[in-house]
PDB file of C-alpha atoms in Angstrom:
ATOM      1  CA  MET D   1     -13.570 -37.035 -13.997  1.00  0.00           C
ATOM      2  CA  LYS D   2     -10.723 -36.510 -11.249  1.00  0.00           C
ATOM      3  CA  VAL D   3      -8.097 -37.737 -13.914  1.00  0.00           C
ATOM      4  CA  LEU D   4      -9.420 -35.279 -16.566  1.00  0.00           C
ATOM      5  CA  ALA D   5      -9.227 -32.291 -14.143  1.00  0.00           C
ATOM      6  CA  MET D   6      -5.707 -33.342 -13.245  1.00  0.00           C
ATOM      7  CA  TRP D   7      -4.865 -33.193 -16.738  1.00  0.00           C
ATOM      8  CA  LEU D   8      -6.384 -29.925 -17.526  1.00  0.00           C
ATOM      9  CA  PHE D   9      -4.665 -28.633 -14.492  1.00  0.00           C
ATOM     10  CA  ILE D  10      -1.076 -30.045 -15.603  1.00  0.00           C
ATOM     11  CA  ALA D  11      -1.703 -28.732 -19.080  1.00  0.00           C
ATOM     12  CA  SER D  12      -2.476 -25.125 -17.939  1.00  0.00           C
ATOM     13  CA  TRP D  13       0.530 -25.063 -15.716  1.00  0.00           C
ATOM     14  CA  LEU D  14       3.044 -26.515 -18.428  1.00  0.00           C
ATOM     15  CA  PHE D  15       1.474 -24.706 -21.498  1.00  0.00           C
ATOM     16  CA  GLY D  16       1.021 -21.434 -19.725  1.00  0.00           C
ATOM     17  CA  ALA D  17      -2.233 -18.889 -19.693  1.00  0.00           C
ATOM     18  CA  VAL D  18      -5.296 -20.110 -17.792  1.00  0.00           C
ATOM     19  CA  ASN D  19      -8.518 -19.106 -19.314  1.00  0.00           C
ATOM     20  CA  LEU D  20     -10.809 -16.816 -17.330  1.00  0.00           C
ATOM     21  CA  ASN D  21     -13.721 -18.099 -18.693  1.00  0.00           C
ATOM     22  CA  THR D  22     -13.472 -21.967 -18.308  1.00  0.00           C
ATOM     23  CA  ALA D  23     -10.748 -22.696 -15.598  1.00  0.00           C
ATOM     24  CA  SER D  24     -11.625 -24.621 -12.496  1.00  0.00           C
ATOM     25  CA  LYS D  25     -10.893 -23.094  -9.189  1.00  0.00           C
ATOM     26  CA  GLU D  26      -8.165 -25.432  -9.062  1.00  0.00           C
ATOM     27  CA  GLU D  27      -6.532 -24.174 -12.321  1.00  0.00           C
ATOM     28  CA  LEU D  28      -7.015 -20.555 -11.225  1.00  0.00           C
ATOM     29  CA  MET D  29      -5.190 -21.226  -7.863  1.00  0.00           C
ATOM     30  CA  SER D  30      -2.421 -22.575  -9.823  1.00  0.00           C
ATOM     31  CA  VAL D  31      -1.569 -18.927 -10.947  1.00  0.00           C
ATOM     32  CA  LYS D  32       1.040 -17.229  -8.216  1.00  0.00           C
ATOM     33  CA  GLY D  33      -0.949 -15.003  -6.327  1.00  0.00           C
ATOM     34  CA  VAL D  34      -4.478 -16.243  -6.962  1.00  0.00           C
ATOM     35  CA  GLY D  35      -5.676 -18.005  -3.614  1.00  0.00           C
ATOM     36  CA  GLU D  36      -8.825 -19.522  -2.848  1.00  0.00           C
ATOM     37  CA  ALA D  37     -10.739 -16.321  -2.465  1.00  0.00           C
ATOM     38  CA  LYS D  38      -9.405 -14.678  -5.605  1.00  0.00           C
ATOM     39  CA  ALA D  39     -10.137 -17.851  -7.758  1.00  0.00           C
ATOM     40  CA  GLN D  40     -14.071 -17.815  -6.075  1.00  0.00           C
ATOM     41  CA  ALA D  41     -14.294 -14.036  -6.983  1.00  0.00           C
ATOM     42  CA  ILE D  42     -13.225 -14.778 -10.626  1.00  0.00           C
ATOM     43  CA  ILE D  43     -15.842 -17.938 -10.822  1.00  0.00           C
ATOM     44  CA  ASP D  44     -18.523 -15.577  -9.180  1.00  0.00           C
ATOM     45  CA  TYR D  45     -17.872 -12.746 -11.533  1.00  0.00           C
ATOM     46  CA  ARG D  46     -18.192 -14.923 -14.889  1.00  0.00           C
ATOM     47  CA  SER D  47     -21.109 -16.673 -13.688  1.00  0.00           C
ATOM     48  CA  LYS D  48     -22.792 -13.286 -14.086  1.00  0.00           C
ATOM     49  CA  LYS D  49     -21.201 -12.423 -17.154  1.00  0.00           C
ATOM     50  CA  PRO D  50     -18.353 -14.106 -19.295  1.00  0.00           C
ATOM     51  CA  PHE D  51     -14.817 -11.974 -19.413  1.00  0.00           C
ATOM     52  CA  GLN D  52     -14.428 -10.134 -22.590  1.00  0.00           C
ATOM     53  CA  SER D  53     -10.787  -9.340 -22.025  1.00  0.00           C
ATOM     54  CA  VAL D  54      -8.235 -10.248 -19.505  1.00  0.00           C
ATOM     55  CA  GLU D  55      -8.189  -6.511 -18.359  1.00  0.00           C
ATOM     56  CA  GLU D  56     -11.667  -6.868 -17.031  1.00  0.00           C
ATOM     57  CA  LEU D  57     -10.204  -8.911 -14.294  1.00  0.00           C
ATOM     58  CA  GLY D  58      -9.615  -5.258 -12.694  1.00  0.00           C
ATOM     59  CA  ASN D  59     -13.392  -5.455 -12.123  1.00  0.00           C
ATOM     60  CA  VAL D  60     -13.087  -8.557  -9.813  1.00  0.00           C
ATOM     61  CA  LYS D  61     -12.857  -7.912  -6.367  1.00  0.00           C
ATOM     62  CA  GLY D  62      -9.522  -8.477  -4.854  1.00  0.00           C
ATOM     63  CA  PHE D  63      -7.533  -7.423  -8.296  1.00  0.00           C
ATOM     64  CA  GLY D  64      -6.332  -3.681  -8.206  1.00  0.00           C
ATOM     65  CA  SER D  65      -4.281  -2.295 -10.916  1.00  0.00           C
ATOM     66  CA  LYS D  66      -1.001  -3.468  -9.244  1.00  0.00           C
ATOM     67  CA  THR D  67      -2.122  -7.125  -9.141  1.00  0.00           C
ATOM     68  CA  LEU D  68      -3.637  -6.865 -12.780  1.00  0.00           C
ATOM     69  CA  ASP D  69      -0.342  -5.468 -13.995  1.00  0.00           C
ATOM     70  CA  LYS D  70       1.522  -8.311 -12.454  1.00  0.00           C
ATOM     71  CA  LEU D  71      -0.864 -11.049 -13.258  1.00  0.00           C
ATOM     72  CA  LYS D  72      -2.538 -10.519 -16.476  1.00  0.00           C
ATOM     73  CA  LYS D  73       0.297 -12.387 -18.521  1.00  0.00           C
ATOM     74  CA  GLU D  74      -0.979 -15.382 -16.862  1.00  0.00           C
ATOM     75  CA  PHE D  75      -4.622 -15.520 -17.987  1.00  0.00           C
ATOM     76  CA  VAL D  76      -6.353 -15.341 -21.573  1.00  0.00           C
ATOM     77  CA  VAL D  77      -9.965 -15.037 -22.430  1.00  0.00           C
ATOM     78  CA  GLU D  78     -11.594 -17.481 -24.782  1.00  0.00           C
ATOM     79  CA  GLU D  79     -15.167 -18.469 -25.040  1.00  0.00           C
ATOM     80  CA  SER D  80     -16.574 -21.442 -23.415  1.00  0.00           C
ATOM     81  CA  LEU D  81     -17.555 -24.414 -25.046  1.00  0.00           C
ATOM     82  CA  GLU D  82     -21.243 -23.761 -23.955  1.00  0.00           C
ATOM     83  CA  ALA D  83     -20.943 -20.151 -25.046  1.00  0.00           C
ATOM     84  CA  LYS D  84     -19.816 -21.370 -28.816  1.00  0.00           C
ATOM     85  CA  GLN D  85     -22.845 -23.870 -28.781  1.00  0.00           C
ATOM     86  CA  GLN D  86     -25.229 -21.049 -27.775  1.00  0.00           C
ATOM     87  CA  LYS D  87     -24.045 -19.065 -30.935  1.00  0.00           C
ATOM     88  CA  LYS D  88     -25.102 -21.889 -33.284  1.00  0.00           C
TER      89      LYS D  88
END
């Protein structure tokens, strides 16, 4: 399991944007400017309601408009596998 997590971490770092709906705390923290507190705030937010857009990150504690403008290209929003399965 740790190996899989490490591969996901490396893949997200090498290939670009981090998915706000599925990224682990470590993956979120791999984005420059996102520390442990902001990563946890993202996880807490998405546990109540999945992200519909990257701009919704502005509703998360610690992400003001300047921070959002600086970081939004580092993130993507895609459905989680769980959400896709629930639609079937």
